[in-house]
Short mmCIF file of C-alpha atoms in Angstrom, two decimals:
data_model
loop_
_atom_site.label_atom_id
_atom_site.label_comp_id
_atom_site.label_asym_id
_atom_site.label_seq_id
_atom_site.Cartn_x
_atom_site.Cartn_y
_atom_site.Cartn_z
CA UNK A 919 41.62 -35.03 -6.16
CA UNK A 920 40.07 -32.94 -8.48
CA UNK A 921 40.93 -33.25 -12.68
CA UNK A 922 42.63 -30.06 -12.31
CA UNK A 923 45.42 -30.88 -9.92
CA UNK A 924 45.76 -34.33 -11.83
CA UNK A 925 46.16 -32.33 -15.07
CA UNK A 926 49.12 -30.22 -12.66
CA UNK A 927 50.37 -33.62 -11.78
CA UNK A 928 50.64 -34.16 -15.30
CA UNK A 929 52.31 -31.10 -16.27
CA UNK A 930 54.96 -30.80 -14.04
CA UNK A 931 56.08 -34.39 -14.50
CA UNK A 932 56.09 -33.65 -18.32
CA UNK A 933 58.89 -31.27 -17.61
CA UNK A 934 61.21 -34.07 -17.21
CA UNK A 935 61.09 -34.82 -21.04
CA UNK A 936 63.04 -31.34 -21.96
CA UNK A 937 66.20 -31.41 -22.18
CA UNK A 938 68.61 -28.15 -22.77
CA UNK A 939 68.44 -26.34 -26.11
CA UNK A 940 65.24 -28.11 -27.19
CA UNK A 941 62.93 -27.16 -29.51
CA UNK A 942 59.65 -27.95 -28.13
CA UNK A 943 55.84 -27.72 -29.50
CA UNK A 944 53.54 -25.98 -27.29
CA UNK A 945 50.18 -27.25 -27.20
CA UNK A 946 46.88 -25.68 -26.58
CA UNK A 947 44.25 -26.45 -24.30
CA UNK A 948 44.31 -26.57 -19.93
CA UNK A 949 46.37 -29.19 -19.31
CA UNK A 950 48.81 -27.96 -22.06
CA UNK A 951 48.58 -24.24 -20.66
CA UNK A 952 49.45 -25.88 -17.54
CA UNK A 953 52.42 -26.94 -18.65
CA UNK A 954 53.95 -24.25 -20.58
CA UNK A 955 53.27 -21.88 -17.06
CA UNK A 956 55.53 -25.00 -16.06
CA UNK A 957 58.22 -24.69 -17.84
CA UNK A 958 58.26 -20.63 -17.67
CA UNK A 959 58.83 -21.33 -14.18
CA UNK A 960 61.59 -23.62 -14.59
CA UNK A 961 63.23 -21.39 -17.08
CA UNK A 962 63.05 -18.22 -15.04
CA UNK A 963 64.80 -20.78 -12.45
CA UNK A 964 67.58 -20.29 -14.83
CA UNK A 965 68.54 -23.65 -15.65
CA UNK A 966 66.55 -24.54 -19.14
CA UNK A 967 66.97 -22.81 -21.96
CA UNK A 968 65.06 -24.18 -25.03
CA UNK A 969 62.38 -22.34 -27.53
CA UNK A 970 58.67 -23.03 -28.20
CA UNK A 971 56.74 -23.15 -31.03
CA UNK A 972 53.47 -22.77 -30.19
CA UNK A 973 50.03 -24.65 -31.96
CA UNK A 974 47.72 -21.57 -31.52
CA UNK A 975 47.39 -17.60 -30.56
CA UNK A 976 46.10 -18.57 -27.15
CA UNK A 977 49.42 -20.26 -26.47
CA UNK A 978 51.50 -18.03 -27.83
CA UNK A 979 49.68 -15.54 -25.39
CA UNK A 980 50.38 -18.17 -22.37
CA UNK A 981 53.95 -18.53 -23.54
CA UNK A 982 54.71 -15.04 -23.52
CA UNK A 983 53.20 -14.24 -19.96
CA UNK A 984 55.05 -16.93 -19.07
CA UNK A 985 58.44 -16.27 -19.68
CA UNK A 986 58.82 -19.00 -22.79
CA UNK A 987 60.79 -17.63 -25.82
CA UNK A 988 59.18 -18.96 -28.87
CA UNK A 989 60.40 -19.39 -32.40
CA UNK A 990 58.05 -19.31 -35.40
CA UNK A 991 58.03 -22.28 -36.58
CA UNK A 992 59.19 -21.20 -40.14
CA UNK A 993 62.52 -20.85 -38.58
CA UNK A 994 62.72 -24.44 -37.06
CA UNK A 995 64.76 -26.77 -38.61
CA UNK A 996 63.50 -29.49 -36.37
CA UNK A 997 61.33 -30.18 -33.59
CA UNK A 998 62.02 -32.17 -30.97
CA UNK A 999 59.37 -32.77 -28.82
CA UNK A 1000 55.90 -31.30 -29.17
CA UNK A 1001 54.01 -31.53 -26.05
CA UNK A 1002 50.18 -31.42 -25.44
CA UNK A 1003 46.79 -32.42 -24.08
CA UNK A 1004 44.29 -34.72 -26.22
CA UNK A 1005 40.54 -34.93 -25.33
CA UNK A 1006 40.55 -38.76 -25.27
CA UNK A 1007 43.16 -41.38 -25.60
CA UNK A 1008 42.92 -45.22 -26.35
CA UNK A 1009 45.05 -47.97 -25.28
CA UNK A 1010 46.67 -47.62 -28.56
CA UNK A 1011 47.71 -44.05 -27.85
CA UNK A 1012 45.23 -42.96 -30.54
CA UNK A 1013 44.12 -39.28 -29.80
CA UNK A 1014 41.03 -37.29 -30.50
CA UNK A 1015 42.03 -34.02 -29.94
CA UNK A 1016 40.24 -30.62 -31.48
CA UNK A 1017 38.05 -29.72 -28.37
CA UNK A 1018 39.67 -26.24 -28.35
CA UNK A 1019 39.95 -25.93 -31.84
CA UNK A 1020 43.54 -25.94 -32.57
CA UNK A 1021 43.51 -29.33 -34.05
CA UNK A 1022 45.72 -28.55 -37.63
CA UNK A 1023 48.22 -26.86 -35.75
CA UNK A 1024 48.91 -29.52 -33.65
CA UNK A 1025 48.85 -31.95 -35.79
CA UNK A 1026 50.79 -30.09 -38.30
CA UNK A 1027 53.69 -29.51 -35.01
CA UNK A 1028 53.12 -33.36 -33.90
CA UNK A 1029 53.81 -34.83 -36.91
CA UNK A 1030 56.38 -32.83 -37.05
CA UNK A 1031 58.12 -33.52 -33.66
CA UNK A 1032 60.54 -36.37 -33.04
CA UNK A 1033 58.13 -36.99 -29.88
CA UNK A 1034 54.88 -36.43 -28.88
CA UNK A 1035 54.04 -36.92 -25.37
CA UNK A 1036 50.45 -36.67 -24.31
CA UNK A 1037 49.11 -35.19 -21.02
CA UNK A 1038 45.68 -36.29 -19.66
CA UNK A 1039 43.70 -36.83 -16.39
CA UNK A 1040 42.13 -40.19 -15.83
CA UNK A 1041 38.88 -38.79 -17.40
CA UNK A 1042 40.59 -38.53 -20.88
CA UNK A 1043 41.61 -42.54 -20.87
CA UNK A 1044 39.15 -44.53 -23.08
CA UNK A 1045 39.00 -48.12 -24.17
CA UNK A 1046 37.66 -47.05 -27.53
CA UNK A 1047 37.44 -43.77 -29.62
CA UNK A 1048 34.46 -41.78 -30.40
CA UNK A 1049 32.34 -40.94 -27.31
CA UNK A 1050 33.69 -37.30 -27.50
CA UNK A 1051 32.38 -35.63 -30.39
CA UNK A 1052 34.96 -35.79 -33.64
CA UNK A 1053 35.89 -32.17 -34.48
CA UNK A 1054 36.70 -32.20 -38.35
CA UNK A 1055 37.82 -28.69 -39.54
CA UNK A 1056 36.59 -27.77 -43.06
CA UNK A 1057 37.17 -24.60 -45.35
CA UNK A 1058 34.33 -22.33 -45.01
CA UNK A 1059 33.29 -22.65 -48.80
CA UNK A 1060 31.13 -25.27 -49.40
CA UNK A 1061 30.87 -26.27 -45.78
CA UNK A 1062 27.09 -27.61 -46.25
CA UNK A 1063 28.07 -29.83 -49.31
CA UNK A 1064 31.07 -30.76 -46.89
CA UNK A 1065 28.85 -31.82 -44.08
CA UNK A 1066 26.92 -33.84 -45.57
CA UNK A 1067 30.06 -35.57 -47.09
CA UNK A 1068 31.16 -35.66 -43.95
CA UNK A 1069 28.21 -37.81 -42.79
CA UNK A 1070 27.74 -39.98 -45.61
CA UNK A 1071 31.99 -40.57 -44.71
CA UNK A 1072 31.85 -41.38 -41.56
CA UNK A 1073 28.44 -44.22 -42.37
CA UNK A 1074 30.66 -45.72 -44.68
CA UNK A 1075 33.43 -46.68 -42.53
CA UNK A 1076 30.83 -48.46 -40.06
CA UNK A 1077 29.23 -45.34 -37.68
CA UNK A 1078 25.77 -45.85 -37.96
CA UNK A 1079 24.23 -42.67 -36.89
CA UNK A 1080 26.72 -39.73 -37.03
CA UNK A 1081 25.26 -36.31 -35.84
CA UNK A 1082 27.16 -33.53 -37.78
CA UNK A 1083 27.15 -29.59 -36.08
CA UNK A 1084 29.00 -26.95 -36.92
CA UNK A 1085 30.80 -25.36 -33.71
CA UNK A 1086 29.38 -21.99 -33.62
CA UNK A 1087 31.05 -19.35 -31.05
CA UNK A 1088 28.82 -19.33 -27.97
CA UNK A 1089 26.53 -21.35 -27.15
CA UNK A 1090 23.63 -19.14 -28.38
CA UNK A 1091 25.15 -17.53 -31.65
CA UNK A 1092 24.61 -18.37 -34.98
CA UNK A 1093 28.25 -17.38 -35.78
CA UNK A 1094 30.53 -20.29 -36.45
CA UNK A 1095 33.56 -20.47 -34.81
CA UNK A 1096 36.67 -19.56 -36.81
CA UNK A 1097 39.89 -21.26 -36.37
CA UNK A 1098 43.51 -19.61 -36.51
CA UNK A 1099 43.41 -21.01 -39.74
CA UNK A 1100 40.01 -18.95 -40.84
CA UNK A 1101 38.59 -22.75 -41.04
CA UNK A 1102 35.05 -24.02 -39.42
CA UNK A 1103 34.70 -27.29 -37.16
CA UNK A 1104 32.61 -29.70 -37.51
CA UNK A 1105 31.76 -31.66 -34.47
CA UNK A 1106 30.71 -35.06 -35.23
CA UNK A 1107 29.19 -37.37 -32.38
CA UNK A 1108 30.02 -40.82 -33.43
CA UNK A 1109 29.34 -42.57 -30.63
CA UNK A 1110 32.18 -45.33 -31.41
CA UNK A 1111 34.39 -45.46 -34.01
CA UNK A 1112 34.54 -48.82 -34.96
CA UNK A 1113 38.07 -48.30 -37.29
CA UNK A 1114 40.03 -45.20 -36.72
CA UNK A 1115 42.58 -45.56 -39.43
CA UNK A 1116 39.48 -46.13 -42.18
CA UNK A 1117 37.52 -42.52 -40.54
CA UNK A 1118 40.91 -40.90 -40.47
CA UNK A 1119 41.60 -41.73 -44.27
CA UNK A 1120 38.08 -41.38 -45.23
CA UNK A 1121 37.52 -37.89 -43.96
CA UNK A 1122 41.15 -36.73 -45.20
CA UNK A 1123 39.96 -37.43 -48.81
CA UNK A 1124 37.18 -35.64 -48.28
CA UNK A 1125 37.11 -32.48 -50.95
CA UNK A 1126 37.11 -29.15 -48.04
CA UNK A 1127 38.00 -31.12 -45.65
CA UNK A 1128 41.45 -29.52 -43.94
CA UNK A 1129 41.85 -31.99 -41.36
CA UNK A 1130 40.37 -34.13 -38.65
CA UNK A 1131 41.13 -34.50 -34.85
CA UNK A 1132 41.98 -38.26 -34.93
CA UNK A 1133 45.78 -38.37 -33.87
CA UNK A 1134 46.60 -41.77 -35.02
CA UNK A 1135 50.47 -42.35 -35.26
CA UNK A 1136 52.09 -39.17 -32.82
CA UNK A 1137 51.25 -39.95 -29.15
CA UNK A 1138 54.63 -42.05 -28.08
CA UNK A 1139 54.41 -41.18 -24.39
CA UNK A 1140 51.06 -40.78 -22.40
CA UNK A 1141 51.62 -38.76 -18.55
CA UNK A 1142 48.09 -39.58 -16.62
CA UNK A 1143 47.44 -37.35 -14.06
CA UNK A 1144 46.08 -39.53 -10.77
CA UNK A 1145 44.81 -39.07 -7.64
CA UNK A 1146 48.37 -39.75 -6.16
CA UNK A 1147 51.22 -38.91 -8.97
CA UNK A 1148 51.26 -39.86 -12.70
CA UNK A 1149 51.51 -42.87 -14.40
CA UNK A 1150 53.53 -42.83 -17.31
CA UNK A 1151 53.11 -44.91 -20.67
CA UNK A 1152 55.30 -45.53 -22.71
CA UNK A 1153 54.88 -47.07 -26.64
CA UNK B 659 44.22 -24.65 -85.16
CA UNK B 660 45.01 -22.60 -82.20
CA UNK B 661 44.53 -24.28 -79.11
CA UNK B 662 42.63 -21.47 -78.39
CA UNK B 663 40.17 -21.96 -81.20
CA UNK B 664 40.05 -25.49 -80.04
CA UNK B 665 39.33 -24.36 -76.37
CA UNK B 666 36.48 -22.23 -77.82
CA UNK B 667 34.80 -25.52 -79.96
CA UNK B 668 34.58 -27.31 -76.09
CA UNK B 669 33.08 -24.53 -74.82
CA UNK B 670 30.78 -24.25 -76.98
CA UNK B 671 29.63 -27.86 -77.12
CA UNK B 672 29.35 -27.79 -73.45
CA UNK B 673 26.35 -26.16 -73.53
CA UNK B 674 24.78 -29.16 -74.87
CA UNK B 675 24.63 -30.25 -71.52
CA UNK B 676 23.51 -27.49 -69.79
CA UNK B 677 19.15 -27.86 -70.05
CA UNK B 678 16.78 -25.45 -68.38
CA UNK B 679 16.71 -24.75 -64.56
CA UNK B 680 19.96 -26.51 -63.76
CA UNK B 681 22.22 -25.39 -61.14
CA UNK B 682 25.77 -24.95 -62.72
CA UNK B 683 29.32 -25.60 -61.10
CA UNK B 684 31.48 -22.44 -63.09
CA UNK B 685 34.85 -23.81 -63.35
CA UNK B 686 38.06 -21.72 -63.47
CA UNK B 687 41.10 -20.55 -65.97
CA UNK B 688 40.63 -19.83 -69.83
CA UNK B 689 38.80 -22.50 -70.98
CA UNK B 690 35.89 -22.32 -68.36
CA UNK B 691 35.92 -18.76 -68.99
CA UNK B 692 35.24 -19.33 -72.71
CA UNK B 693 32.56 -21.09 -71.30
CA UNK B 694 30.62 -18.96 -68.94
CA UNK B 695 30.88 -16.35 -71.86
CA UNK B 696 29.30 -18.62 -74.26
CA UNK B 697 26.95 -18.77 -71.71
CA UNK B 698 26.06 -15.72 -71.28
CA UNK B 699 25.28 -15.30 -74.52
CA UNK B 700 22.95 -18.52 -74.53
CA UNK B 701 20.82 -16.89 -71.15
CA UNK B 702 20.70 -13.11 -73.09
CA UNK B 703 19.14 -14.76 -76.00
CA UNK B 704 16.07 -15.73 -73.59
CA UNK B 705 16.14 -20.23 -74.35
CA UNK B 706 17.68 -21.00 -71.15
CA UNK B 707 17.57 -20.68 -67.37
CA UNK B 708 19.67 -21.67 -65.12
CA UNK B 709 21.89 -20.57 -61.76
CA UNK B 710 25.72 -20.48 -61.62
CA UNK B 711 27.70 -20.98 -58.70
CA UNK B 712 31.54 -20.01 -59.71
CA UNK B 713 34.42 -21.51 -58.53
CA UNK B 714 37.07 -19.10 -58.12
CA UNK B 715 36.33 -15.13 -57.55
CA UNK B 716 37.88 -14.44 -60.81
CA UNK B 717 34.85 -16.63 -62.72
CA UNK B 718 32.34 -14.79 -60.44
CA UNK B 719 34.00 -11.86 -62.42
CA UNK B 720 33.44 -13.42 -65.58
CA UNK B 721 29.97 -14.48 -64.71
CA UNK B 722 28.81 -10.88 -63.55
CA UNK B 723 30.11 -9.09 -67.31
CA UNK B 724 28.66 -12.22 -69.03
CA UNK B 725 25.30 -12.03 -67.18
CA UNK B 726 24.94 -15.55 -65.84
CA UNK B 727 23.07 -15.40 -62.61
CA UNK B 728 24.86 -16.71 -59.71
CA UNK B 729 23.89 -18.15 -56.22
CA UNK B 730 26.19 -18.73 -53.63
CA UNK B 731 27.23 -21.98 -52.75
CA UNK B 732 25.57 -22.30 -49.42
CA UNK B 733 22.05 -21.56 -51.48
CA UNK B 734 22.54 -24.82 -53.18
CA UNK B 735 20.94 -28.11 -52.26
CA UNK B 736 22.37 -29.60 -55.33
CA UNK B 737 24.71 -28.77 -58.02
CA UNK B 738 23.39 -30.37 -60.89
CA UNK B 739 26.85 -29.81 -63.58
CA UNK B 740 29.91 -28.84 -63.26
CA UNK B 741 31.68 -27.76 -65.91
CA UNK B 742 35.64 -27.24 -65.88
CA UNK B 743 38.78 -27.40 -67.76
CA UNK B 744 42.10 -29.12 -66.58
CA UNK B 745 45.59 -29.37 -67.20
CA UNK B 746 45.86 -32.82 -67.40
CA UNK B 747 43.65 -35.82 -68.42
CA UNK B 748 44.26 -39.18 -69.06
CA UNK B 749 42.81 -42.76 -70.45
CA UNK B 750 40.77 -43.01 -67.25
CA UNK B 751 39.36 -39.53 -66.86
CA UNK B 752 41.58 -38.99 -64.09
CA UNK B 753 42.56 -35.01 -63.97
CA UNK B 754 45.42 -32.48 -62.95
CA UNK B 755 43.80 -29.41 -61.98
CA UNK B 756 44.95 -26.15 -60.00
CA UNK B 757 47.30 -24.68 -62.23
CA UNK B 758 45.05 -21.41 -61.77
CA UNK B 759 45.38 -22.04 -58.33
CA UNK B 760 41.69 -22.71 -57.60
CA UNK B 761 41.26 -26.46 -56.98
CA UNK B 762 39.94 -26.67 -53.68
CA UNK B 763 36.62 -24.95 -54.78
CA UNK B 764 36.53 -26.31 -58.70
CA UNK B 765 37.28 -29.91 -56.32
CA UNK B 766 34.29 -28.97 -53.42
CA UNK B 767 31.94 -28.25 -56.27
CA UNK B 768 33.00 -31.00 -58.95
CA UNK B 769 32.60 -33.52 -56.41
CA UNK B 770 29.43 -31.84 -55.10
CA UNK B 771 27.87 -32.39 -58.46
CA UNK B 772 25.67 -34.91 -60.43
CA UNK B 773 28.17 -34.89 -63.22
CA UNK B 774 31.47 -33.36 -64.29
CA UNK B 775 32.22 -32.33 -67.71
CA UNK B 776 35.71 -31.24 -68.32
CA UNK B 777 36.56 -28.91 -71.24
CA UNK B 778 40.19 -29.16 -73.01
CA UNK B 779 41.95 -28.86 -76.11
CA UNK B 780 44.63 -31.94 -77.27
CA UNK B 781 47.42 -31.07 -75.59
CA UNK B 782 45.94 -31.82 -72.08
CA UNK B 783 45.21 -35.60 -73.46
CA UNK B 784 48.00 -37.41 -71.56
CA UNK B 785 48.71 -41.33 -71.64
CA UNK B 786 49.97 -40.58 -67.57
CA UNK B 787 49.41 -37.79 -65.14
CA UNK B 788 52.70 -36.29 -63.90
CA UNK B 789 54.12 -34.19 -66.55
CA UNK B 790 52.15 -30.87 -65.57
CA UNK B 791 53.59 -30.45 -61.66
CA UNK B 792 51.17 -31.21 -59.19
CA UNK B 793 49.85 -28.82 -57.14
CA UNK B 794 48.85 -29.13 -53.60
CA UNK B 795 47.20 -26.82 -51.44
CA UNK B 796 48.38 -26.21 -48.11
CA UNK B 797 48.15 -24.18 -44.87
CA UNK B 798 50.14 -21.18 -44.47
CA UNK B 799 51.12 -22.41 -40.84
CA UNK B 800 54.67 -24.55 -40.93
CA UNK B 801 54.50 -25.08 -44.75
CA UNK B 802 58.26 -25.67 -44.96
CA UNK B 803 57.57 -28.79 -42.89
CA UNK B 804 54.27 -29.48 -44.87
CA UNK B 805 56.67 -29.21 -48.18
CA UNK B 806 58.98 -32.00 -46.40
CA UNK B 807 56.39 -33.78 -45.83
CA UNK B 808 54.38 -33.49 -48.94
CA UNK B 809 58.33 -34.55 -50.67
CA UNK B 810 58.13 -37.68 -48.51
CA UNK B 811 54.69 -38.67 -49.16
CA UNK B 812 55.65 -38.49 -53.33
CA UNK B 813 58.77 -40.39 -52.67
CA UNK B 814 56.83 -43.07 -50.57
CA UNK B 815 54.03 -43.35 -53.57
CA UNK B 816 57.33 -44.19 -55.98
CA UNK B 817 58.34 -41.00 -57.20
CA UNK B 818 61.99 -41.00 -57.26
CA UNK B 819 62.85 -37.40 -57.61
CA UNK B 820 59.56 -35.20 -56.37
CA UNK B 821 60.57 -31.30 -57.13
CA UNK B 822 58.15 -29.23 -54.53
CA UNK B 823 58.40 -25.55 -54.68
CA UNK B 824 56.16 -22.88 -53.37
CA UNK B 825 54.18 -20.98 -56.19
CA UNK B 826 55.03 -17.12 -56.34
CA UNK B 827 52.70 -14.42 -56.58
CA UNK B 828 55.09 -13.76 -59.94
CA UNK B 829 57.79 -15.17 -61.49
CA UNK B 830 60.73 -12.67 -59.67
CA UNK B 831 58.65 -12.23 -56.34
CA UNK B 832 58.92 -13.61 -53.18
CA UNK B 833 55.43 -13.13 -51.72
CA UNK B 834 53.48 -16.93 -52.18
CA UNK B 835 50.59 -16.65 -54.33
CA UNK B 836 47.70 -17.09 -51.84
CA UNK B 837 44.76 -18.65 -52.82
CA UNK B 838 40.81 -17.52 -52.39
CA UNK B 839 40.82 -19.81 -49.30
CA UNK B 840 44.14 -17.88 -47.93
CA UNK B 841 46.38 -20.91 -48.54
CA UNK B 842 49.70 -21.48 -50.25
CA UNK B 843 50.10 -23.87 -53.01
CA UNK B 844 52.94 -26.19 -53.84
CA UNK B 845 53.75 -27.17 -57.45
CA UNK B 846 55.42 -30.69 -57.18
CA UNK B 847 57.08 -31.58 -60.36
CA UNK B 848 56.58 -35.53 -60.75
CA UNK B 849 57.51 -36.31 -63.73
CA UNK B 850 55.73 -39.33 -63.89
CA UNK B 851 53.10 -40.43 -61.46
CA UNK B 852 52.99 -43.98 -61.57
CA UNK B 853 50.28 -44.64 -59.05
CA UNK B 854 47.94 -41.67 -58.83
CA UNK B 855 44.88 -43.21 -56.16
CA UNK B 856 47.91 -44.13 -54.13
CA UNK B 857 49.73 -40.36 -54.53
CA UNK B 858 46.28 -39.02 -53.96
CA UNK B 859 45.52 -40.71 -50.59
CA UNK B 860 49.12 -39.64 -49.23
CA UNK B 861 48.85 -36.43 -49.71
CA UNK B 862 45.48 -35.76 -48.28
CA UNK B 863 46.58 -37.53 -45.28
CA UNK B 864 49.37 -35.03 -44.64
CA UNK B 865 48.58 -32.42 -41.58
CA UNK B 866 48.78 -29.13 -43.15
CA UNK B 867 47.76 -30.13 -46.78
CA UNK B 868 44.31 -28.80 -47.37
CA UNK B 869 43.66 -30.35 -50.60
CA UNK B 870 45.57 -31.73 -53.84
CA UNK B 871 45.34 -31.50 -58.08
CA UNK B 872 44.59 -34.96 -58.54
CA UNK B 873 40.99 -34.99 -59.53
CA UNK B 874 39.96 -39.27 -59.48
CA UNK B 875 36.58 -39.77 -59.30
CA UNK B 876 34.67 -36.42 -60.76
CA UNK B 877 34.93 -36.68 -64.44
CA UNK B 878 32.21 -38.49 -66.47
CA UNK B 879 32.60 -36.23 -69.65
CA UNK B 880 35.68 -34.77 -71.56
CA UNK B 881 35.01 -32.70 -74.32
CA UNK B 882 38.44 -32.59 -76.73
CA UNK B 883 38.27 -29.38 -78.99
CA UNK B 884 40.49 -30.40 -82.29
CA UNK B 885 41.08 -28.50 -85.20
CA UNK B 886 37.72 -29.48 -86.91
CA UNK B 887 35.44 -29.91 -84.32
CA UNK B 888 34.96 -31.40 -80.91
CA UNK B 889 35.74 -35.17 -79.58
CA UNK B 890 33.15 -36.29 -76.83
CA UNK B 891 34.31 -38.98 -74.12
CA UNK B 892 31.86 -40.26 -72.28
CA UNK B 893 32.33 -43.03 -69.06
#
């Protein structure tokens, strides 16, 4: 079966974690835009009602071809459950998410959420963090001196040779890509990240740094899309 | 003495550490811009060259009527000085800053540079940071739950009573003041901030805050303007 119909898999069984009158964070990404079409199904069904918030423009486009009503999330009190993909996971349900680009958003709605439930294919499993590239999202001012504190962070808490790009828009432009936020991202290959919670805190503190796609403490429930069904994980 | 007489004398005795071909960090607020005028006048009397880079777009404005030359940021392979006042400053050199509203860039470029040398009359000379309220930069996006947040994060660093309020564009408007970057700023009253590396690491951890006032590790020179003359701290 191929990723895409395990990331369906995933999806659909997510659904079973929203409960009536919910607020619930929309993620970004496939696997998350899988799920929202999801739930505008199940809603035009006429038996859910609940509103979304969602963690970028691309999913509040989704959303809204889907039949979702969404909140901004200035006028939630609460969320209850934010939803979304990750790019890898770890045994500890540590996350490195960003691969789209919408990582401050979703952390910001995460963190926020009383639960964060995580959907993945197989692929995304990993025993340890830090063979997809990092995506660290900086402000635009300053981002060389950034970079290289970026770098000289990331050797300090143990990763010997970090490589340190800026995303730029296609493949072939010199243009950096711009987040909702107006930030940059910088992808760092790490390789392995010996200590998350030491990278996390160590690129935090760095001055222009906005935030960093390590998702340390949010993941409580992990849906992995397989061959046959999902497993589901539970912390 | 005025404190603004007393502002001028640090100025003034700042450019004792300014020498020929340097690359200059152009802090923000009054007593920077006393500064970069006293500067100005040092360049149009032909003994000194050197290259500014300014940290807010209201010290570029300075800069261009005083005639310092400026370069921007991304033209820099190294800042050699920074030079910047600050609203706080205590035993250790540790600084409040961003009560102009421009300490993400006076922090990116302070912590860029070689050295930091901080410009301020007596009354910023404080025994412990937390009198002058904090402010912390944030992401537009879901900064009601960033101020929760940011509130928690205070309490959990032992602040009992953490006031956070969104700065104002004016005193009786509603519209946030927005800073160069296009982010909001909270002013969190402290009172008293008994554990400032602490306070500092908890709030850049927290997803939507971009950056924070407490300035740690930057400072290795405060110049004190007094009524007769200047007091020069050196770490």
């Amino acid at each position: 079966m191929s990723a895409v119909s395990q990331k369906q898999l995933a999806a659909e069984a997510a659904l079973e974690y929203v409960e009536d009158g919910m607020i619930v964070g929309l993620g970004s990404g496939s696997t998350a835009a899988l799920f929202v079409k999801a739930l505008g199904q199940r809603i035009a069904a006429g038996d859910l009602s609940i509103k979304g918030i969602p963690t970028s423009r691309e999913t509040e486009e989704v959303a809204r071809e889907s039949g979702v009503p969404l909140i901004p999330i200035e006028q939630a009190d609460r969320i209850d459950i934010a939803i979304d993909g990750a790019d890898e996971v770890d045994g500890r349900f540590r996350l490195i998410k960003g691969g789209g680009g919408c990582l401050l958003r979703e952390k910001i709605i995460a963190d926020a959420a009383d639960r964060m439930i995580v959907l993945v294919d197989e692929t995304k499993l990993v025993a340890r963090l830090g063979a997809f590239p990092l995506p660290v999202e900086v402000d635009p001012f300053g981002w060389t001196i950034t970079a290289k504190k970026v770098f000289d962070a990331l050797r300090a808490v143990g990763i010997a040779r970090p490589v340190v790009d800026i995303r730029r828009k296609q493949r072939d432009s010199l243009d950096p890509f711009i987040t909702d936020g107006g930030h940059y991202i910088l992808d760092c290959a790490c390789g392995e990240i010996p200590d998350a919670d030491a990278a996390g805190i160590a690129l935090s503190i760095v001055p222009g740094v906005v935030d960093h796609g390590l998702f340390l403490d949010q993941a409580r429930v992990v849906i992995v899309g397989e061959d046959d069904g999902v497993k589901i994980l539970e912390l």
